[in-house]
Coordinates of C-alpha atoms and ligand atoms in Angstrom, one line a residue:
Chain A
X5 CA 0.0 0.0 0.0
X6 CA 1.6 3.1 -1.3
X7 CA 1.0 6.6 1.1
X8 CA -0.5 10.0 0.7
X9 CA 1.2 13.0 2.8
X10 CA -2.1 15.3 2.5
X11 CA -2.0 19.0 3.5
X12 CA -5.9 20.1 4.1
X13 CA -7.7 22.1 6.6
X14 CA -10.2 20.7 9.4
X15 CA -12.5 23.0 11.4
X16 CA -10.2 26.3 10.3
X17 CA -6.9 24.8 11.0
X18 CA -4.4 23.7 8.9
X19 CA -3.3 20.3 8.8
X20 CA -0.8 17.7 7.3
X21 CA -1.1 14.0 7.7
X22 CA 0.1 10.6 5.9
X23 CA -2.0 7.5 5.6
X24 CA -2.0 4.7 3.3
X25 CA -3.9 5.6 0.0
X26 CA -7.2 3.5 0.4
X27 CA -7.7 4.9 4.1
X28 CA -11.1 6.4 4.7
X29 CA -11.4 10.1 6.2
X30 CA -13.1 8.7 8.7
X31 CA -10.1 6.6 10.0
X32 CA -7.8 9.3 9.6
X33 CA -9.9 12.0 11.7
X34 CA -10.2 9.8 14.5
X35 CA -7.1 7.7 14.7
X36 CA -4.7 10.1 13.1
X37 CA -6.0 13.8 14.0
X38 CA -7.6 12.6 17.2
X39 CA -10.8 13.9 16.5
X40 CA -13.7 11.3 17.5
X41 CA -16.6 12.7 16.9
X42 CA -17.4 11.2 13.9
X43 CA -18.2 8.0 14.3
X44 CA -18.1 4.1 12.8
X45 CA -21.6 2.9 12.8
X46 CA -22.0 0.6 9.5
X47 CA -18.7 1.8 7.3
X48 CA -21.1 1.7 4.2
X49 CA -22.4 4.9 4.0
X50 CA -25.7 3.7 5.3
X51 CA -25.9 5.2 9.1
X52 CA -24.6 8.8 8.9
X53 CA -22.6 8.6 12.5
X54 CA -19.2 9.3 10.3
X55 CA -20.6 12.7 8.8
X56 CA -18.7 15.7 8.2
X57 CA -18.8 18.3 5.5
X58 CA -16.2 19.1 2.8
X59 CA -15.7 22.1 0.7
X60 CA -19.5 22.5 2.9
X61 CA -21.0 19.8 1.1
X62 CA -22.6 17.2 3.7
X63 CA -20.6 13.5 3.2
X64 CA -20.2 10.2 4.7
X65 CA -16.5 10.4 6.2
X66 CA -16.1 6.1 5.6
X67 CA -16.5 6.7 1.9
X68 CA -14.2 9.2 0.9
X69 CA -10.7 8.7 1.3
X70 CA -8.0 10.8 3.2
X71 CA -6.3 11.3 -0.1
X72 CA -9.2 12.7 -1.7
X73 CA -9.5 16.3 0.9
X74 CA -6.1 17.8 -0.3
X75 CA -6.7 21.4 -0.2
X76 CA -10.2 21.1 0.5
X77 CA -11.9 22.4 4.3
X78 CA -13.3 19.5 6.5
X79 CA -16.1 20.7 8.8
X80 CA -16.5 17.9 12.2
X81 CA -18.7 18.2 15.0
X82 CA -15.6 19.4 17.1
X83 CA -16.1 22.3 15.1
X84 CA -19.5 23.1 15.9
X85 CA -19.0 25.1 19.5
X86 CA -18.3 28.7 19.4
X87 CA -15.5 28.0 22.5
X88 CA -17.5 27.5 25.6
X89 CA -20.7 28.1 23.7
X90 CA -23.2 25.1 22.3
X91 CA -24.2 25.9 19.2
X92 CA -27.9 26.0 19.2
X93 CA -28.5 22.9 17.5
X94 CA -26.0 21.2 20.4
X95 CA -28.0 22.8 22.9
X96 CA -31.5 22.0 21.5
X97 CA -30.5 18.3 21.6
X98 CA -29.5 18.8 25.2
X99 CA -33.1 20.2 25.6
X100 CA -35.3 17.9 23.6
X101 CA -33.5 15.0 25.2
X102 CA -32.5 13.9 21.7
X103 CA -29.6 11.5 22.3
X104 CA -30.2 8.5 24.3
X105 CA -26.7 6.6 24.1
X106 CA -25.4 9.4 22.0
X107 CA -23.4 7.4 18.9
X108 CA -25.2 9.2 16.2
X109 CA -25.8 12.6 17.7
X110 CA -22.5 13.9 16.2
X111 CA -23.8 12.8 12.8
X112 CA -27.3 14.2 13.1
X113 CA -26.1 17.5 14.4
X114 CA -23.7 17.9 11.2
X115 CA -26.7 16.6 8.6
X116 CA -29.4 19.0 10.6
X117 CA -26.4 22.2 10.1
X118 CA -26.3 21.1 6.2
X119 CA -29.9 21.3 6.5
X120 CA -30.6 24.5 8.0
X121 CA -27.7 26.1 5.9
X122 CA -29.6 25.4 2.7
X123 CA -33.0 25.4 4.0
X124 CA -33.7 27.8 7.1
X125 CA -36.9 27.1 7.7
X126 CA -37.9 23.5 6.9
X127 CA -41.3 21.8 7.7
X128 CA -41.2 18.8 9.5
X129 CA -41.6 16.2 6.5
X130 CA -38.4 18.3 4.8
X131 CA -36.9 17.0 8.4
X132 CA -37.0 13.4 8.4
X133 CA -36.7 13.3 4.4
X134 CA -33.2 15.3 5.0
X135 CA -32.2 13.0 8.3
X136 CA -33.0 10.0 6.3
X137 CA -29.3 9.3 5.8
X138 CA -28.7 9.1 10.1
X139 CA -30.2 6.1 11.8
X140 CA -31.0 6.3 15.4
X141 CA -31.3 3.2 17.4
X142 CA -32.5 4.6 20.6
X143 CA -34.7 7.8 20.2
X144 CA -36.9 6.7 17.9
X145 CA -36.4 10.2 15.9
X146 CA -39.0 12.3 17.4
X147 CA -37.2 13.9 19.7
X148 CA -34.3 14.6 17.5
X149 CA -36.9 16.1 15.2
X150 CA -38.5 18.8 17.3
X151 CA -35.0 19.3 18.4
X152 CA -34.0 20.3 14.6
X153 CA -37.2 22.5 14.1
X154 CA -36.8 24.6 17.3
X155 CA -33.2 25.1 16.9
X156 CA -34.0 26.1 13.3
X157 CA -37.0 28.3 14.8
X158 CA -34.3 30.0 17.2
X159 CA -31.5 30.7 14.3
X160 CA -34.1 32.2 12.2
X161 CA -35.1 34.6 15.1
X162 CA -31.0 35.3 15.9
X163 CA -30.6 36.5 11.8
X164 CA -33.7 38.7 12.2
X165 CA -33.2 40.3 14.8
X166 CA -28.9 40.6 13.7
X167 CA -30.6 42.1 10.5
X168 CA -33.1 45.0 12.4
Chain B
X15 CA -3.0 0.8 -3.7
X16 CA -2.3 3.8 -5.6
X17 CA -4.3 7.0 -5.6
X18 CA -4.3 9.7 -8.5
X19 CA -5.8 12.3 -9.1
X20 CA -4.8 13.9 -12.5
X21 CA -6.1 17.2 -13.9
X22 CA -6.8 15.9 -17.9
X23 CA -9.0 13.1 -18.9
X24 CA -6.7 12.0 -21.2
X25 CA -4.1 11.7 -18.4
X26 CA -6.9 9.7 -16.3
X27 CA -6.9 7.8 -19.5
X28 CA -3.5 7.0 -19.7
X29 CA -2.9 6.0 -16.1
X30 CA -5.7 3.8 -16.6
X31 CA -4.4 2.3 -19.8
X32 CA -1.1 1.9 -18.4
X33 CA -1.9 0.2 -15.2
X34 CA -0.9 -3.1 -14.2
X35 CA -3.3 -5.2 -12.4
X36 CA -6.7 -3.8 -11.4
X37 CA -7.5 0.0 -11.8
X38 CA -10.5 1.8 -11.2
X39 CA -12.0 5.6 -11.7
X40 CA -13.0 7.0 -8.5
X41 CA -16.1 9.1 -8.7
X42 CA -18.6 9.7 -5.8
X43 CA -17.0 6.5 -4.5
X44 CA -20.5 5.8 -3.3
X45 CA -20.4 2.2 -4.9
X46 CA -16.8 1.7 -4.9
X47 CA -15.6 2.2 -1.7
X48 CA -18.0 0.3 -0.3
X49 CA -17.1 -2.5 -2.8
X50 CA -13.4 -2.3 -1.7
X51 CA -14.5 -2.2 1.8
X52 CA -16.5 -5.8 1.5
X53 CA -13.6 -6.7 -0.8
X54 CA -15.5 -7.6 -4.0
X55 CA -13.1 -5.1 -5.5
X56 CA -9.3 -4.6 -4.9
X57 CA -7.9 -2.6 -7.0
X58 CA -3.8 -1.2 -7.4
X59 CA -4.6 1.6 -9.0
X60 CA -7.4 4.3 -8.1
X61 CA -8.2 7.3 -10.8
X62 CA -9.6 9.9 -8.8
X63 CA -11.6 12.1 -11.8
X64 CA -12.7 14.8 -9.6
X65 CA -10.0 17.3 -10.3
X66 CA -10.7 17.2 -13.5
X67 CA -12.2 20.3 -15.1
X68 CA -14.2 18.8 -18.3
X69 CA -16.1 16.4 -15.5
X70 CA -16.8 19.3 -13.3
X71 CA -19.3 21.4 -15.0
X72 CA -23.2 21.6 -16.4
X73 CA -23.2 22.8 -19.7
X74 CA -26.0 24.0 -22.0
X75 CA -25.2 24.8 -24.9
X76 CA -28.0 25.2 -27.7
X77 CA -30.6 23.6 -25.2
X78 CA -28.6 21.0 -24.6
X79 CA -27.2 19.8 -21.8
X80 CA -23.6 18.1 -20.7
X81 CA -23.3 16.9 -17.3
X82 CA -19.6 16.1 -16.4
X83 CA -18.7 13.2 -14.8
X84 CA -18.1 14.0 -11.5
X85 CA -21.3 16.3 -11.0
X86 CA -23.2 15.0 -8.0
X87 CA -26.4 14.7 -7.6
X88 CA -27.0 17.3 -4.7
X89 CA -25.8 19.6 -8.2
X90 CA -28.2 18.3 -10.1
X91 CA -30.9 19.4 -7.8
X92 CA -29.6 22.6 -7.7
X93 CA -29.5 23.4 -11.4
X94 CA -32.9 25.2 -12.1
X95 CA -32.3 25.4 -16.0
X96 CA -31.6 21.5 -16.0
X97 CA -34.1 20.5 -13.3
X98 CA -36.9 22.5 -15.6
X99 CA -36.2 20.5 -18.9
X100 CA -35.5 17.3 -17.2
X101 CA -37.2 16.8 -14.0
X102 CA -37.2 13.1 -14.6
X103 CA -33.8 12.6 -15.1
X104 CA -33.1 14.9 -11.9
X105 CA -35.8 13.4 -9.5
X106 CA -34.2 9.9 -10.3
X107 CA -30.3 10.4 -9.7
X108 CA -31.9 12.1 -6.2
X109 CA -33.7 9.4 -5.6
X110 CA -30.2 8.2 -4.6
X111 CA -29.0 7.2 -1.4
X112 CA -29.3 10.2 1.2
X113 CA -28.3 14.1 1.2
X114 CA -25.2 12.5 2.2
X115 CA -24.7 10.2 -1.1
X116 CA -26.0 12.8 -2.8
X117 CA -23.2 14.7 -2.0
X118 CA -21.2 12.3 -3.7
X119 CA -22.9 9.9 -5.9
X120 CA -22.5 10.5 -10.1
X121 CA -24.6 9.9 -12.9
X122 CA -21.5 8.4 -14.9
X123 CA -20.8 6.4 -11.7
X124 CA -24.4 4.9 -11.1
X125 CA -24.5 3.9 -15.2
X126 CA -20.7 2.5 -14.8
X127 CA -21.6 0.5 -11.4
X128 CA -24.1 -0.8 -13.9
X129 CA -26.4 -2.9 -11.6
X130 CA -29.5 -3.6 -13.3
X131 CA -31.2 -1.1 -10.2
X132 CA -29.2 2.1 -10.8
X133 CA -32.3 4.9 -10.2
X134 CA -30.4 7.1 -12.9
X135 CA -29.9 5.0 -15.9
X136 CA -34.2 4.4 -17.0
X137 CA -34.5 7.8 -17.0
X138 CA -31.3 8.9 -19.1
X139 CA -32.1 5.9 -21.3
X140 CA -35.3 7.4 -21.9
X141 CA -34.0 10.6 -22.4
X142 CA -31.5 9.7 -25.2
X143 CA -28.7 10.5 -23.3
X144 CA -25.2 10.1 -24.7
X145 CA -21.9 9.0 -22.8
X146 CA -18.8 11.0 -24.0
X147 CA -16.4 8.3 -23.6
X148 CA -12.5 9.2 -23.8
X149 CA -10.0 6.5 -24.1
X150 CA -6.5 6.0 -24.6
X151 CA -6.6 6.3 -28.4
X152 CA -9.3 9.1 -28.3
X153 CA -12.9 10.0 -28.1
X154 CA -16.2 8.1 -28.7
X155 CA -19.4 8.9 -28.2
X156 CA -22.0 5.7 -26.5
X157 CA -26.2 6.0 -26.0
X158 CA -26.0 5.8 -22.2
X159 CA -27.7 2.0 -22.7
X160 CA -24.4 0.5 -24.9
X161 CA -23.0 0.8 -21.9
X162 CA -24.1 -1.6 -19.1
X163 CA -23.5 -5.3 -20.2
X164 CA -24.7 -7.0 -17.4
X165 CA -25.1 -6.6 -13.7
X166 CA -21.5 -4.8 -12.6
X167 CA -19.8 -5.0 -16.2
X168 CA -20.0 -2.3 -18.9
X169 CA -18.7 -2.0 -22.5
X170 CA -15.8 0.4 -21.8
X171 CA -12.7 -1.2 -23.0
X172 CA -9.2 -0.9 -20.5
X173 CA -8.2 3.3 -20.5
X174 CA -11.5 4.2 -21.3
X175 CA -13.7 7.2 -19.1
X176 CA -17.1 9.1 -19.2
X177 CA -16.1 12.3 -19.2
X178 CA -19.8 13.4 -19.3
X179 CA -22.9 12.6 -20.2
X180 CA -25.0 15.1 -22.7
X181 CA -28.6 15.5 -23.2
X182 CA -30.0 16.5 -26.1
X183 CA -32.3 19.3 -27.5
X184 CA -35.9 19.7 -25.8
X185 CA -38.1 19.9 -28.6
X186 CA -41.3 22.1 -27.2
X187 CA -43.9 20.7 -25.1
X188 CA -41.8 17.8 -23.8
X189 CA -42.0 15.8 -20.8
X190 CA -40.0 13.1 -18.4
X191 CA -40.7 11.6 -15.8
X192 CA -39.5 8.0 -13.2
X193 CA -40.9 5.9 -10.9
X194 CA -39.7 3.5 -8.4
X195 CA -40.9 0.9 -6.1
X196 CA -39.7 0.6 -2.7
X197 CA -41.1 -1.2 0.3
X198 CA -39.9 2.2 2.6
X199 CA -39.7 5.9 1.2
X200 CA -36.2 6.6 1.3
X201 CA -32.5 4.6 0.9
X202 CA -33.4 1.4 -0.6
X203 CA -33.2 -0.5 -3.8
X204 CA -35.7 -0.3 -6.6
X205 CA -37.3 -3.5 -6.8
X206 CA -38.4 -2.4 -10.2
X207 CA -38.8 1.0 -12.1
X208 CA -40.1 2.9 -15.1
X209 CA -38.8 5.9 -16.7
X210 CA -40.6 7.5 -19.9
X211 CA -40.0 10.7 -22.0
X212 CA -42.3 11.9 -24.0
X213 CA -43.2 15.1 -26.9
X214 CA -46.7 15.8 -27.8
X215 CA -47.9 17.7 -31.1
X216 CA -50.0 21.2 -30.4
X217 CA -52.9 19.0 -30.4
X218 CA -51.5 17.2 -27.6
X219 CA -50.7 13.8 -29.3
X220 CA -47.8 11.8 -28.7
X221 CA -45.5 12.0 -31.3
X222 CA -42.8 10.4 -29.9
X223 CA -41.9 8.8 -27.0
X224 CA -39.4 6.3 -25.2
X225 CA -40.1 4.0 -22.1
X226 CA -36.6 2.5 -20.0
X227 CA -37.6 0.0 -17.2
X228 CA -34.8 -1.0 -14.5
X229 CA -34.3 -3.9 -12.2
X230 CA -36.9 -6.2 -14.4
X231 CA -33.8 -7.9 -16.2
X232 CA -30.2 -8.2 -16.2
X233 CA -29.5 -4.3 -17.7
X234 CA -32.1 -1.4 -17.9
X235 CA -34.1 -2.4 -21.0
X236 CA -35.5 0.1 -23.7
X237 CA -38.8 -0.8 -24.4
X238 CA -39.3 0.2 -28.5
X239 CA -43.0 -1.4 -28.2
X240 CA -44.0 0.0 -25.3
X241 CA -43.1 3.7 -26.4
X242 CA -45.4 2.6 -30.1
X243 CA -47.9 2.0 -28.0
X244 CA -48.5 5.0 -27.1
X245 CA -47.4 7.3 -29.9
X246 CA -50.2 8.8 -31.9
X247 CA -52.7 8.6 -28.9
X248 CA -53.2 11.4 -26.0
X249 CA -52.2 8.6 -23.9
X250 CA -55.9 7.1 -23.4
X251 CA -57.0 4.2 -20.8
X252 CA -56.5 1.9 -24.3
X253 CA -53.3 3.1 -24.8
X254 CA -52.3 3.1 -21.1
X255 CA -53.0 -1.0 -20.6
X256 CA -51.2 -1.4 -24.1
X257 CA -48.5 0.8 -22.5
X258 CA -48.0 -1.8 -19.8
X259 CA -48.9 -5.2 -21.4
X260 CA -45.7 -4.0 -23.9
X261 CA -43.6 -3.0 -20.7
X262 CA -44.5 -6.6 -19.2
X263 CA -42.9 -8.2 -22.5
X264 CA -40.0 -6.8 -21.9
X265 CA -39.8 -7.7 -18.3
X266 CA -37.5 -10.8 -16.9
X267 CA -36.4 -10.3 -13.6
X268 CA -35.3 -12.3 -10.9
X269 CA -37.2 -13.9 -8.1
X270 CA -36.3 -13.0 -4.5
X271 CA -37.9 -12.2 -1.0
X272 CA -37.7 -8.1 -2.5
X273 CA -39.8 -9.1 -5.3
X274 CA -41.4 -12.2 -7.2
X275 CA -40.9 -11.7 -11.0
X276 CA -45.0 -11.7 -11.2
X277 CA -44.7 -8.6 -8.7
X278 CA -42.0 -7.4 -10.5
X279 CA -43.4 -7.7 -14.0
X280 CA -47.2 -6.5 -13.2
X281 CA -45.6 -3.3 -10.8
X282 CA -43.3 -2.3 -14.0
X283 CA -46.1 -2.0 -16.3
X284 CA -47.8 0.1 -13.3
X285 CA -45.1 2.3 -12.6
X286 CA -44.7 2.8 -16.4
X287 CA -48.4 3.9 -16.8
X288 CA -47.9 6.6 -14.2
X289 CA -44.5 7.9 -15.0
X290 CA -46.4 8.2 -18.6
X291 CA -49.1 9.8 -17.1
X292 CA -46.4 12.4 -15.3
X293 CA -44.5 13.0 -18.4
X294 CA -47.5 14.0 -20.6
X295 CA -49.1 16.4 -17.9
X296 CA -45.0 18.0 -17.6
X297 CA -45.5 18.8 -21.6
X298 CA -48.4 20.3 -21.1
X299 CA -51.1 17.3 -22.3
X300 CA -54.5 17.5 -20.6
Ligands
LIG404 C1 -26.2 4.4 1.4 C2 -26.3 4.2 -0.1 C3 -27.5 4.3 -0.7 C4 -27.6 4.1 -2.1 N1 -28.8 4.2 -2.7 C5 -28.9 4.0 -4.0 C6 -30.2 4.2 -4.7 O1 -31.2 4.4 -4.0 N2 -30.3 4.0 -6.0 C7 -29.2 3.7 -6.8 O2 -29.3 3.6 -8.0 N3 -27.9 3.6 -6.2 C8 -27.8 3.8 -4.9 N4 -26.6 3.7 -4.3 C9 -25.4 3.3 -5.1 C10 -24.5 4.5 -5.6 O3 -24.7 5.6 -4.7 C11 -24.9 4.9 -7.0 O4 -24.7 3.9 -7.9 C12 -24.0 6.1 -7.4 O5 -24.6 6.8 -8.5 C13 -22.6 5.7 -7.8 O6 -21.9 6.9 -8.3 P1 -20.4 7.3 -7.7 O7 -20.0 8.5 -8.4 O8 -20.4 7.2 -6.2 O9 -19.6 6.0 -8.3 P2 -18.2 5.3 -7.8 O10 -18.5 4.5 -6.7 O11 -17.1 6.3 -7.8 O12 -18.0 4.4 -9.1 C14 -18.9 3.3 -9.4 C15 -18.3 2.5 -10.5 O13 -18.3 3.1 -11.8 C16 -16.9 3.4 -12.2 N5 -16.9 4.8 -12.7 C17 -17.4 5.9 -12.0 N6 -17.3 7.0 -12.8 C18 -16.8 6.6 -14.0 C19 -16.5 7.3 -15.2 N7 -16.8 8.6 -15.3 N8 -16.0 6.5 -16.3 C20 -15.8 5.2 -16.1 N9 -16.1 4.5 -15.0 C21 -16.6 5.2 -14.0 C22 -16.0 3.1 -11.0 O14 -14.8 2.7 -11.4 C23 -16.8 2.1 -10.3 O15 -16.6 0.8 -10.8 C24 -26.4 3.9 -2.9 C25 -25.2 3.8 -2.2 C26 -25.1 4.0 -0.8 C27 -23.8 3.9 -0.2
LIG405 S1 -20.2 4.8 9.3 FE1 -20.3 6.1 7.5 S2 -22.4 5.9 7.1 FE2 -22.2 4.5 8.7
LIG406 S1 -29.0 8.0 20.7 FE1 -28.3 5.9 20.5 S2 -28.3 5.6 18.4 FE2 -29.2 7.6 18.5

């Protein structure tokens, strides 16, 4: 297995690492850059746990490779927090009680961001359609849900009242 | 394993060409990485075509459209002039996988992973879609169904790449549409599917049409009959049950716990009936 040395930047910081060729991004944020928050859950692109964004497009960490994010910008949930500060969606989940044993809360929270970037002010159907890529064995979705509309309820109030 | 990730086709071509052993484009990787992950697939050589400009952009260019390789399907979506001339074409690559695959997943990729399910390929079948293939030794130009050969093998010889795949011309009041069946409503695999693309005259008759089904037999099958059985007609309950006793014909799928072949034959001719249905409302037909 021949190696990559891959210069890229993850959550606003540069970074340089080396891993064999056919190693996912998933693999080489956790195990190489120490970042954990995305998570393994199937490997096949099926449970959303390992999401992150790159170049702001919402992916599936296990199928893209660490060679493939050269010079691009990787967005994780370590990214989220403003310092000490939740971002809403984080502290909406805290609210709602949506995370039970809380492996695929990382993933949701990136999917619902990617969400409310390109669509502020979903209904709840838009919801579930758009969070159809993140399984949840333990909520049952409902609470994660109400969770996504009230945070998106409480950024659209933030902008408006940023814009007056 | 090596990774590349040239910025020419023809250099993808090359490397390709060139390889020992096995070598694969990377695209979305939405198929392949989880193939090298089970490891069906191993390959020593990996092409990644993303850098590459020509597979980068949506073209139109005298109402036609070219849709580079590595355009995913969240892109599709987001293309209003392409979304308004081909709404089938565009509702069935994001019928694929989640916000997350679409993120990823191609067009090129879902007709070169060639499984006889691919959402994308009935509609760009019906559409008369053309695959700009670039080898080695030059350029060539394929009708998107020359392609697949069988489930997971296509007719693309060692070197060669879709660099993008063009749609033609709308002719006025034009229409497409797909349909799938799925047990659940979102990430699964069809267990079968219609895609039909039709013109009408001002009158509103059909004067030309052409019907793709998927997953009823071992590649997406063009269904010549099923489309003549509905030219000339302003798609009337007569020509709606020839419509799908011409798409059953054509059907011979496999039997599994996802789908008898009876399910799968009579829900074909179904699903073509009301993509048809879709389709001539979309060109304007009352
Ligand atoms: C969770 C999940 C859900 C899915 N759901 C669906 C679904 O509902 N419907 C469906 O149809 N598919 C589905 N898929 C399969 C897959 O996403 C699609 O087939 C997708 O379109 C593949 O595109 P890609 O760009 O990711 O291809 P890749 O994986 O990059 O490539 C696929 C194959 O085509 C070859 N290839 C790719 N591009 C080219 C090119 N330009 N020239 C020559 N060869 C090329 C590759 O070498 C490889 O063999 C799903 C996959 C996942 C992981
Ligand atoms: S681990 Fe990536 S989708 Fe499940
Ligand atoms: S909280 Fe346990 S899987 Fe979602």
């Amino acid at each position: 297995m021949s190696s990559v040395t891959v210069s890229t930047t993850v959550n606003g910081d540069a970074v340089q690492f080396v891993c064999p060729a056919d190693e996912p991004l998933l693999d080489v944020l956790r195990n190489r850059l120490g970042l954990t928050g995305a998570k393994e859950g199937c490997g096949t692109g099926d449970c959303g746990a390992c999401s992150v964004t790159v170049d702001g497009t919402l992916v599936c960490s296990c199928l893209v490779l660490g060679a493939e994010v050269e010079g691009r910008e990787v967005e994780t949930v370590e990214g989220m927090a403003d310092g000490d500060e939740l971002h809403p969606l984080q502290r909406k989940f805290i609210e709602h009680a949506a995370l039970q044993c809380g492996i695929c809360t990382p993933g949701f929270l990136i999917a619902a961001q990617a969400l409310l970037e390109h669509n502020p002010d979903p209904t709840e159907k838009e919801v579930r359609y758009a969070l159809a890529g993140n399984l949840c064995r333990c909520t049952g979705y409902d609470k994660i849900v109400k969770a996504v509309l009230d945070a998106g309820k409480e950024m659209r109030k933030a902008k408006s009242s940023k814009k007056r | 394993m090596k990774y590349e990730s040239p910025k020419t086709t023809k250099e993808a071509a090359q490397l390709l060409a060139k390889a020992k052993g096995e070598a694969r484009v990377l695209a979305g990787g939405t198929d392949l990485l989880v193939q090298m992950k089970s490891g069906a697939v191993e390959p020593d050589l990996l092409v990644d075509i993303k850098r590459i400009k020509a597979t980068q952009e949506i073209k139109k260019k005298d109402g036609a459209f070219e849709i580079g390789a590595s355009v995913p399907g969240m892109a599709l979506r987001d293309h209003k002039a392409l979304s308004k001339a081909w709404p089938g074409v565009v509702e069935a690559a994001n019928l694929i996988g989640s916000d997350q695959v679409q993120g990823r997943c191609t067009m090129a990729g879902n007709l070169c992973n060639a499984s006889p399910a691919a959402d994308s390929v009935p509609a760009l079948v019906a559409a008369k879609a053309k695959a700009k293939v670039v080898g080695p030794d030059g350029r060539r130009t394929v009708p998107v169904e020359k392609i697949p050969t069988g489930p997971g093998s296509t007719s693309l010889k060692k070197g060669e790449i879709i660099e993008s795949i063009s749609l033609p011309k709308r002719p006025a009041r034009s229409g497409d549409a797909y349909l799938r069946f799925i047990p659940r409503t979102e990430m699964d695999i069809a267990v079968c599917s219609a895609g039909v693309n039709l013109t009408l005259s001002p009158s509103g008759v059909i004067k030309d049409a052409r019907v793709a089904v998927g997953a009823v037999a071992p590649t997406v099958v063009l269904a010549n009959k099923a489309a003549k059985a509905i030219i000339g007609t302003k798609l009337d309950d007569e020509a709606l049950a020839k419509l799908a006793k011409e798409v059953e014909k054509v059907c011979s799928p496999i039997d599994d716990k996802r789908g008898t072949i009876e399910f799968r034959t009579e829900v074909a001719g179904v699903l073509a009936r009301r993509a048809a249905k879709i389709a001539y409302e979309r060109a304007g037909g009352k």
